[in-house]
Tab-separated table of C-alpha atoms and ligand atoms in Angstrom:
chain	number	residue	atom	x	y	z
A	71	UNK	CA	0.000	0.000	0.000
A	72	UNK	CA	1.150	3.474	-0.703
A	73	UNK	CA	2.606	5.710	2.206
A	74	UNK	CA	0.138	7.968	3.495
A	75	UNK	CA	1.373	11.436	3.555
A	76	UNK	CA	0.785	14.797	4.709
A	77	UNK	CA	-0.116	17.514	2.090
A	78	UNK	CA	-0.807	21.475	1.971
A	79	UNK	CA	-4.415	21.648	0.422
A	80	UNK	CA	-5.329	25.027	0.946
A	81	UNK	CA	-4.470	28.490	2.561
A	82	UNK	CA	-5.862	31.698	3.686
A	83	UNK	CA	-4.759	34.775	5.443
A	84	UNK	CA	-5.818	37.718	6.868
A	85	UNK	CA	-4.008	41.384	8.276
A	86	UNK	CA	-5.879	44.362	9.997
A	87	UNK	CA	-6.620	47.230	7.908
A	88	UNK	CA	-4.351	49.855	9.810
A	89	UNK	CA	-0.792	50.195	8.239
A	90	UNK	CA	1.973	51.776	10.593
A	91	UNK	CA	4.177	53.147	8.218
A	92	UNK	CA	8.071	54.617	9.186
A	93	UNK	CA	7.146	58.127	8.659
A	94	UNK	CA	4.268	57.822	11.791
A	95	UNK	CA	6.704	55.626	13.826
A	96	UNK	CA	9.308	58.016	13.230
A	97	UNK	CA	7.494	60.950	15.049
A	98	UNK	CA	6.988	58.441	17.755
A	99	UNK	CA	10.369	57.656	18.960
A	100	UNK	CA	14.059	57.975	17.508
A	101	UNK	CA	14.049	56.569	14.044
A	102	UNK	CA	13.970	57.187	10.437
A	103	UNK	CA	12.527	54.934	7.421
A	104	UNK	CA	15.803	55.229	5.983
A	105	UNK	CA	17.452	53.169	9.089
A	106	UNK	CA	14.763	50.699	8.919
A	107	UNK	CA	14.800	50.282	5.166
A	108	UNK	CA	18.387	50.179	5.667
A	109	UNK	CA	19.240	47.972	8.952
A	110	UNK	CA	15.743	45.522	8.369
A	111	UNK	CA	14.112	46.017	5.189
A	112	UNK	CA	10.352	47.296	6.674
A	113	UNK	CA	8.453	49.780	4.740
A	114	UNK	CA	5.240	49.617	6.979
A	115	UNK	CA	3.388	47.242	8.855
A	116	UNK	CA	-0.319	46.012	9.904
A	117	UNK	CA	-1.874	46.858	13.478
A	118	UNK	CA	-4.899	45.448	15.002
A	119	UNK	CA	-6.017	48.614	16.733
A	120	UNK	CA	-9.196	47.842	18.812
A	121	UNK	CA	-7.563	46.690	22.310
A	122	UNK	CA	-10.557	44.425	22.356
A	123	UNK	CA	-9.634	42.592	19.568
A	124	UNK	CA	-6.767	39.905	20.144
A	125	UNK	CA	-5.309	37.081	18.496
A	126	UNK	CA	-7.949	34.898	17.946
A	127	UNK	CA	-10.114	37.372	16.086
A	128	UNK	CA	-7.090	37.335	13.554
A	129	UNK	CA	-6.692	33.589	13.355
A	130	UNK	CA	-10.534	33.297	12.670
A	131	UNK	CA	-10.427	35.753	9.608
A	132	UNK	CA	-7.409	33.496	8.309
A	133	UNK	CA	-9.236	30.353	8.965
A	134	UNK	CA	-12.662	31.716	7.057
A	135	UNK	CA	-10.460	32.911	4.042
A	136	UNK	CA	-9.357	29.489	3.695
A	137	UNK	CA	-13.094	28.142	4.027
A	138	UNK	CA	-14.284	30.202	1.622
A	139	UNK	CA	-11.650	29.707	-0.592
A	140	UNK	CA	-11.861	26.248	-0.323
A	141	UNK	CA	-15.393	25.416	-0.119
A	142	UNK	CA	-14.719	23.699	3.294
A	143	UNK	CA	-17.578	23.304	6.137
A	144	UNK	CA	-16.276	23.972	9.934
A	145	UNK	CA	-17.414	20.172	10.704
A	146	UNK	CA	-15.164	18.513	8.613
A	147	UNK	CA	-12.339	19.395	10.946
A	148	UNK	CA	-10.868	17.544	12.702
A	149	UNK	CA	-7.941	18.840	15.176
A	150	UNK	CA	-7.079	22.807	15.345
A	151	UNK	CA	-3.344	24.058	16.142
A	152	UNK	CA	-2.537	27.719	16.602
A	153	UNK	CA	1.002	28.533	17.095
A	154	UNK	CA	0.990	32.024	18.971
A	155	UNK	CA	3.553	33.996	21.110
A	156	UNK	CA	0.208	36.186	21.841
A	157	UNK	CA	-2.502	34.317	22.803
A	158	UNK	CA	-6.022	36.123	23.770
A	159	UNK	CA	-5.293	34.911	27.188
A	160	UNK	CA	-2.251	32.748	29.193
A	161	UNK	CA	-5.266	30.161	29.414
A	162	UNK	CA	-7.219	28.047	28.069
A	163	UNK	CA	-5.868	27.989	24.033
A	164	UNK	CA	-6.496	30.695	21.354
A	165	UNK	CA	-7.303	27.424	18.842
A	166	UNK	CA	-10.788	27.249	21.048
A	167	UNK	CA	-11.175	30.220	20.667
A	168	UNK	CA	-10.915	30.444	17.319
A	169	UNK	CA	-13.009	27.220	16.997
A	170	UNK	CA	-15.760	28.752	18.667
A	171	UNK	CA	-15.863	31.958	16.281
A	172	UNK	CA	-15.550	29.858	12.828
A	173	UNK	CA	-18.034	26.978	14.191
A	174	UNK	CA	-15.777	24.010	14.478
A	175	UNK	CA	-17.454	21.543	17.079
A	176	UNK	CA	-15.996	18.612	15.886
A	177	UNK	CA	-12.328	18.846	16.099
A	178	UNK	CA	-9.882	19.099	19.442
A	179	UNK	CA	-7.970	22.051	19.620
A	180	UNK	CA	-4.733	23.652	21.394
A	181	UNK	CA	-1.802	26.045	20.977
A	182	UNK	CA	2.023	25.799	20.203
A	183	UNK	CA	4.367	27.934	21.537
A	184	UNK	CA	7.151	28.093	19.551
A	185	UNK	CA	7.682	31.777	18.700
A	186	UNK	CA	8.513	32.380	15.264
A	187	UNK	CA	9.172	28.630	14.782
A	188	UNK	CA	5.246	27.939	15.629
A	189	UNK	CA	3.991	27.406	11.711
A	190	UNK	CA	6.693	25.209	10.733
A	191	UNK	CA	6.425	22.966	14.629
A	192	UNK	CA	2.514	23.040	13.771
A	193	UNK	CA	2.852	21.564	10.021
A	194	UNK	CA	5.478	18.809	11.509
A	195	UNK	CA	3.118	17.818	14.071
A	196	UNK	CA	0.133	17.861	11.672
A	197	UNK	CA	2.031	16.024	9.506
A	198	UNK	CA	2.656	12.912	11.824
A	199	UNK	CA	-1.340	13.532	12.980
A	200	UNK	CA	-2.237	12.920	8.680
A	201	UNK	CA	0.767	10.104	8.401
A	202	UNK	CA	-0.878	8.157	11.118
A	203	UNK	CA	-3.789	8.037	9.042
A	204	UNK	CA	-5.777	9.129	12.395
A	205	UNK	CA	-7.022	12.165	10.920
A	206	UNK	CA	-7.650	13.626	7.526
A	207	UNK	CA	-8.501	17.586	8.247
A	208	UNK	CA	-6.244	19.286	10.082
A	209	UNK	CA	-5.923	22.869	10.545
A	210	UNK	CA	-2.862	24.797	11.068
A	211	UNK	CA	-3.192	28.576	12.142
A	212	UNK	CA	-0.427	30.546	12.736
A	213	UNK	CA	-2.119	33.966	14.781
A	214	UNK	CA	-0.525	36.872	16.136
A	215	UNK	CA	-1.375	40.126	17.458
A	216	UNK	CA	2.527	40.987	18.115
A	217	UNK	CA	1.683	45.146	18.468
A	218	UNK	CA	0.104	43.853	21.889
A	219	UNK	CA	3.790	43.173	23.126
A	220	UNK	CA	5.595	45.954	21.568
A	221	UNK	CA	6.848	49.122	23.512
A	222	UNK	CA	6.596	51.766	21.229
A	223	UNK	CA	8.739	53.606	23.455
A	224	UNK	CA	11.703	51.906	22.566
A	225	UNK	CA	12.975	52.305	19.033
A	226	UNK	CA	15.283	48.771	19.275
A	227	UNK	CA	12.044	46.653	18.932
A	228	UNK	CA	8.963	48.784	17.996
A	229	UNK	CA	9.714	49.501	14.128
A	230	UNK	CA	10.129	45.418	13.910
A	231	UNK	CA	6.773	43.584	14.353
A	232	UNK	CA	3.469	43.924	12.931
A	233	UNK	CA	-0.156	41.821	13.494
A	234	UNK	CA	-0.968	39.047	11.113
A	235	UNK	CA	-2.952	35.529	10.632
A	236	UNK	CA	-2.543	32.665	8.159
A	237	UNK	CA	-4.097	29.408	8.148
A	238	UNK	CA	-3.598	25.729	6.137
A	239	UNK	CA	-5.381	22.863	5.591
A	240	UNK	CA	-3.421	19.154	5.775
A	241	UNK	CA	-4.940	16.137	4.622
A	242	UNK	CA	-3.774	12.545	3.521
A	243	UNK	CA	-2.237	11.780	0.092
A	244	UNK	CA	-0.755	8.966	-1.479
A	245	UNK	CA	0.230	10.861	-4.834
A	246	UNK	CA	3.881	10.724	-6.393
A	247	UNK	CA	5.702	14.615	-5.975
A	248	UNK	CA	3.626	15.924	-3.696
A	249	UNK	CA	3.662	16.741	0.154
A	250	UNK	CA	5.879	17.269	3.323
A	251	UNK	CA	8.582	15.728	2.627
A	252	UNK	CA	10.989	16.095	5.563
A	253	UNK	CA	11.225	18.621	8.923
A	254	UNK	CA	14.604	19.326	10.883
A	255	UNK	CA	14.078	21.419	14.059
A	256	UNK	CA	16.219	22.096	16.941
A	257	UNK	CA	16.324	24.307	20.110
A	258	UNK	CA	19.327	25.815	22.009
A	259	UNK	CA	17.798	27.228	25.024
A	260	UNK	CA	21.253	29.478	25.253
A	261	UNK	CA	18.718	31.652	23.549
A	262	UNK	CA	16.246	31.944	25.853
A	263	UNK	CA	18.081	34.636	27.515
A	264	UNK	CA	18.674	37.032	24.552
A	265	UNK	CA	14.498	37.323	23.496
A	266	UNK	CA	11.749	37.083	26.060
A	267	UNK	CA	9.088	38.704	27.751
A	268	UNK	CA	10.380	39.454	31.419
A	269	UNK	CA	7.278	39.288	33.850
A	270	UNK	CA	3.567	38.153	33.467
A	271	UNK	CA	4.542	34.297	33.543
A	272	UNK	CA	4.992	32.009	36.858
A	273	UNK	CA	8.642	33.022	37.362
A	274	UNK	CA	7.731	37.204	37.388
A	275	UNK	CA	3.814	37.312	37.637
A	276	UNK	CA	2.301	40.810	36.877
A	277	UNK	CA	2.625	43.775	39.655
A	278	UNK	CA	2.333	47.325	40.077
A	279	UNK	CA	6.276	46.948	39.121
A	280	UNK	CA	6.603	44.881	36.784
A	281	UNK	CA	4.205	47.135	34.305
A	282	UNK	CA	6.130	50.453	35.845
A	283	UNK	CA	9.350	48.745	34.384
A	284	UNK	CA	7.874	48.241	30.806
A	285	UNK	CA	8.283	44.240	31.704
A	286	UNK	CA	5.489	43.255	29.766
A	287	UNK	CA	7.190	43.888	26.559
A	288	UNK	CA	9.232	42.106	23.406
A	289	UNK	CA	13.341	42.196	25.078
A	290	UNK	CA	15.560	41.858	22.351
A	291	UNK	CA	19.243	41.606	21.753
A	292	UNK	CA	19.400	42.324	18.555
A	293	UNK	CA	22.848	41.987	17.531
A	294	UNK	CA	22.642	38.565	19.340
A	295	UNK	CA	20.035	36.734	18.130
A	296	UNK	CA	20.780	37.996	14.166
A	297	UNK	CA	24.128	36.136	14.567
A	298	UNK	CA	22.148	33.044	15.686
A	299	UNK	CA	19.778	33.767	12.891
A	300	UNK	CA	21.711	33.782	10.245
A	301	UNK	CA	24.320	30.718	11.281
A	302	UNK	CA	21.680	28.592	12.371
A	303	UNK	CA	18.984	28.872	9.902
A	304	UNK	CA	21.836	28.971	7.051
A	305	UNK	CA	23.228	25.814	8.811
A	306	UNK	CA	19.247	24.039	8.912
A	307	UNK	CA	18.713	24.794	5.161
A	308	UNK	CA	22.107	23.565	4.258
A	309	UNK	CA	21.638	20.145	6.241
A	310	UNK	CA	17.780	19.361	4.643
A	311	UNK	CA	18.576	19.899	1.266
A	312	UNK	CA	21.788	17.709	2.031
A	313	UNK	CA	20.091	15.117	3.678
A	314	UNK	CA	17.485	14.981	0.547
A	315	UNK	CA	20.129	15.162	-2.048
A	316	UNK	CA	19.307	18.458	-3.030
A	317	UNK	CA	21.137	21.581	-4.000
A	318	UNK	CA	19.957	25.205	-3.933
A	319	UNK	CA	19.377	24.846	-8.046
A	320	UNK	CA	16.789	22.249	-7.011
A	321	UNK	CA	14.335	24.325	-5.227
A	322	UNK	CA	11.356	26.375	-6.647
A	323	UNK	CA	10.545	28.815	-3.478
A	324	UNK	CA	12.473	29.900	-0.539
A	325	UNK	CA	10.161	30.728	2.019
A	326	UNK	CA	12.150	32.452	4.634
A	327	UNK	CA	10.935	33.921	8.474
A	328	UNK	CA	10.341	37.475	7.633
A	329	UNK	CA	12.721	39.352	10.621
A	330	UNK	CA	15.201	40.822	8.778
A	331	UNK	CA	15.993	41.204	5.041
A	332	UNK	CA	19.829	41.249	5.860
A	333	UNK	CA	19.278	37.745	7.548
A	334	UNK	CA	17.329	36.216	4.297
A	335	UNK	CA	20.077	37.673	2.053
A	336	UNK	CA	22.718	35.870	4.014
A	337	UNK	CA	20.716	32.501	4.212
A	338	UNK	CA	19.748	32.692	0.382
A	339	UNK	CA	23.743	33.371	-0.439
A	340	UNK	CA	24.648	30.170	1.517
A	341	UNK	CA	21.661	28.057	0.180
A	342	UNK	CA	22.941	29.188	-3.237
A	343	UNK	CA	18.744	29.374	-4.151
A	344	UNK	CA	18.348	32.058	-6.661
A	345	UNK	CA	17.399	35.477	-4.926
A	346	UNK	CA	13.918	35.577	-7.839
A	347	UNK	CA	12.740	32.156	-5.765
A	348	UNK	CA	12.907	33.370	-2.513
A	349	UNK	CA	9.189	34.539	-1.052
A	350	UNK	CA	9.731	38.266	0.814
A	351	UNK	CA	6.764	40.078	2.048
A	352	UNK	CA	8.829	41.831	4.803
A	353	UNK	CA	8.465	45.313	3.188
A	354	UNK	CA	4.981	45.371	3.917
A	355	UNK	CA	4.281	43.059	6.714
A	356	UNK	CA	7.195	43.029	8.838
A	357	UNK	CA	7.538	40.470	11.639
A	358	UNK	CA	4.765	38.520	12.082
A	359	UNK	CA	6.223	35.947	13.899
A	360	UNK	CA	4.554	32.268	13.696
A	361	UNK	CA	2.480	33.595	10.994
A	362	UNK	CA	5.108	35.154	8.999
A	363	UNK	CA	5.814	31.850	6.436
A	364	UNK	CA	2.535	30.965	6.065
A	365	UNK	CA	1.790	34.752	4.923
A	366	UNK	CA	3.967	34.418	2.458
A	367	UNK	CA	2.213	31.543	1.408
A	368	UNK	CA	-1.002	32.898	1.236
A	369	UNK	CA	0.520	36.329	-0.960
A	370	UNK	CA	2.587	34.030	-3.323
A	371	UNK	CA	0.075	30.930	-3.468
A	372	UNK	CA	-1.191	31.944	-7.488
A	373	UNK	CA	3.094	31.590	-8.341
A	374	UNK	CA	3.275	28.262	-7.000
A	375	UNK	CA	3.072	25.351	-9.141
A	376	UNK	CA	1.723	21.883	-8.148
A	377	UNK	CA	4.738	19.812	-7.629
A	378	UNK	CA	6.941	22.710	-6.239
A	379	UNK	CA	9.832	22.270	-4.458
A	380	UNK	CA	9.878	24.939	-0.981
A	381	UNK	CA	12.400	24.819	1.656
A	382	UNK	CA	10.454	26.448	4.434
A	383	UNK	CA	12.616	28.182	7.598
A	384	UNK	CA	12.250	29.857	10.676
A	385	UNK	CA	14.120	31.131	13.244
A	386	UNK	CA	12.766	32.318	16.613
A	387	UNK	CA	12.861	33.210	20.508
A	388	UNK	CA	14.118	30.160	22.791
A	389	UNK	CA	15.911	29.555	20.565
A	390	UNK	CA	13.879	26.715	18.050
A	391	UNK	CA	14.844	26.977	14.936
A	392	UNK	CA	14.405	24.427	11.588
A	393	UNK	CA	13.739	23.768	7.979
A	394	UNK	CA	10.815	21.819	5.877
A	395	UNK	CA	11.388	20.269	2.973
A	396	UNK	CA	7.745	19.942	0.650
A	397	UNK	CA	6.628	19.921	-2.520
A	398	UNK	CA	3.396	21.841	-3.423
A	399	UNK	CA	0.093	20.213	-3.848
A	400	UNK	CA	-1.787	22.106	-6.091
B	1068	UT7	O1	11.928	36.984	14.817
B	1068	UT7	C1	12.649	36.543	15.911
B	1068	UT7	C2	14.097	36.608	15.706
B	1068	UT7	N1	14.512	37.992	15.631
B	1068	UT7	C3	15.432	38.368	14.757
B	1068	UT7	O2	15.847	37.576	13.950
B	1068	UT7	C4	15.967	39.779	14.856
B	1068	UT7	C5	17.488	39.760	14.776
B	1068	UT7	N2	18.089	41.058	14.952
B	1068	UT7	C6	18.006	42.058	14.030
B	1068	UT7	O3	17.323	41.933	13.042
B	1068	UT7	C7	18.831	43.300	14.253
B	1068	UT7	O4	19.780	43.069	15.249
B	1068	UT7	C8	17.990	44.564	14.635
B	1068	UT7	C9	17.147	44.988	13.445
B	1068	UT7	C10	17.086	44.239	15.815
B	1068	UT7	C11	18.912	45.715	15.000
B	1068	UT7	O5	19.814	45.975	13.940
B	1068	UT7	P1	21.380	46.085	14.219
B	1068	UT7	O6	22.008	46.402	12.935
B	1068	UT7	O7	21.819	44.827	14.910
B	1068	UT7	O8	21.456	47.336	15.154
B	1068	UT7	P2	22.045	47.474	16.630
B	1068	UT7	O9	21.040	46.984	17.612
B	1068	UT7	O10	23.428	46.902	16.681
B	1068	UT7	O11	22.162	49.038	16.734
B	1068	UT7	C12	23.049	49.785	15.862
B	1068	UT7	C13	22.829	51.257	16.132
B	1068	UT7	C14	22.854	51.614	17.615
B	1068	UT7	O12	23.401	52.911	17.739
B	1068	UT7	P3	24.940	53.116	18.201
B	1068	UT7	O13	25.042	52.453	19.533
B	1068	UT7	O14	25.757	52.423	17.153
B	1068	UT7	O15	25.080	54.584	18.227
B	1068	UT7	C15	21.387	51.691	17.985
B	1068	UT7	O16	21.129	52.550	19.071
B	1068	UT7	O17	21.532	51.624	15.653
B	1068	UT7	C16	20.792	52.260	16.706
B	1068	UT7	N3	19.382	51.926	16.543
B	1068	UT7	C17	18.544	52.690	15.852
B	1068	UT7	N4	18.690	53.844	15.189
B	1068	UT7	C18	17.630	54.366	14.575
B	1068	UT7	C19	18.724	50.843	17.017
B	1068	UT7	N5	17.452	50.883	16.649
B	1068	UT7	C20	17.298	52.024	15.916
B	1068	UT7	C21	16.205	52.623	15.260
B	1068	UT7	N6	16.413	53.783	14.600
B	1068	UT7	N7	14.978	52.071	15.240
């Protein structure tokens, strides 16, 4: 019998309205557009403005896209992911809460935390949910409302993210040149130190203080984590297309983590993948962390080609980085 395996079938997206553009952030604190076009490569990015609004209410706009694209019915699904650094709450999961607002009633559902890493930890464990041959819908949302977690106060992290959903469909296949074809991850918790959020957890719970000392915010060494970045995610993409006999010539679609342009210029140079097949959207978007490759997805989907070969790869907070090797499905 022919191995079951996992296969994209379908995405959609979804970003709020309001665009944050350099010229607004730069009468807000210390910067210019022509250091962030420079240094990072954003133009402008997408806020979620109503404070009432979270995460979920962007994962469930990315999740209807892809029903409506699709033609799918909310009861045909049967387990929900969301990977999210910015859940509506610290409990219970932003995938039932999504559930709840796109009608899903007969799938389980729960969250991944694995920062900007989330999408591609969420398609590796939907992928061994489809290979068991368990399940046959499975819905992978990557959801974040990052501008919740940015002090835009402080000019070393605010110009960086922006807000952003996407969401895809796996399901079985048994066809020749199609599917997920192999995922490398690792973590180096040496990172974990470099990129966190200081208080509001078990180890610094929320206090008069903690707020009063901006605590509740994105910390960043910058200079730290892009040397990580760029090594390790170089490294990951070197190893998977290695390890599947592959070289750079080989591959259709880079689909990079949107943090940094200088970062994706250094990975595509030591891929050797041709800079016109590598997916960017950071101009526009900026960091959207777990929902940054699957963006690109969505805004590049009518250039891909069934058959398609994509390296998709992430880098992000803890650290937990990694690569996926598939080829498109439709
Ligand atoms: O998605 C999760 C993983 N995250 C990443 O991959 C992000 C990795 N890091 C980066 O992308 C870059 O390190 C940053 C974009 C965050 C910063 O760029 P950088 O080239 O590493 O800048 P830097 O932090 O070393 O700062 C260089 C200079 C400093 O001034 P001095 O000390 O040289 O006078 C900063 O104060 O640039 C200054 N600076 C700014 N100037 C204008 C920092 N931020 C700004 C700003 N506008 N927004």
């Amino acid at each position: 019998m022919a191995k079951i395996k996992a296969v994209i079938t379908g995405i959609g997206g979804y970003v709020p309205d309001y665009i944050l553009n350099n010229d607004e952030l730069s009468r807000m604190v210390d910067t210019s557009d022509e250091w962030i076009m420079s240094r990072v490569g954003i133009k402008e990015r997408h806020i979620l403005k109503d404070p009432h609004l979270g995460t979920s209410f962007l994962g469930a706009n990315a999740v209807k896209n892809l029903f409506e694209k699709k033609g799918i019915k909310p009861e045909e699904i049967e387990v929900i992911l969301c990977a999210t650094s910015t859940p509506d709450n610290i409990f219970p999961s932003t995938a039932s809460k999504i559930a709840e607002a796109v009608g899903i009633k007969n799938a389980f559902a729960f969250d991944i935390q694995a920062a900007c890493s989330g999408f591609l930890v969420g398609l590796n464990i939907a992928t061994s949910f489809i290979e068991s041959g368990r399940y046959k819908k499975v819905l992978v949302v990557a959801a974040e409302k990052m501008s919740f977690m940015v002090d835009y106060t402080d000019r070393q992290t605010c110009p960086l993210f922006g807000d952003g959903a996407a969401a895809a469909l796996i399901e079985p296949t048994t066809e020749e040149g199609v599917g997920v074809v192999d995922c490398l991850l690792h973590t180096d918790g040496i990172g974990y130190s470099h990129l966190h959020m200081k208080s509001g957890g078990s180890v610094s719970p929320a206090s008069h203080e903690t707020v009063d000392k901006h605590q509740h915010f994105i910390y960043q060494e910058g200079a730290a984590v892009f040397k990580h970045a760029v090594s390790d995610m170089s490294q990951v993409c070197a190893d998977i297309l290695e390890r599947n006999h592959l070289t750079g010539d080989d591959i259709d679609w880079l689909v990079p983590h949107q943090a940094n342009l200088r970062i994706i210029d250094a990975v595509v140079k030591r891929t050797g993948i041709k800079e016109d097949h590598v997916m960017i959207n950071i101009d526009h978007v900026g960091n959207t962390s777990a929902a940054s490759v699957p963006l690109c997805l969505w805004e590049f989907e009518s250039k891909l080609k069934k058959g398609d070969k994509l390296i998709l790869t992430a880098f992000g907070a803890g650290f937990i980085w990694g690569a996926v090797y598939l080829q498109w499905g439709y």
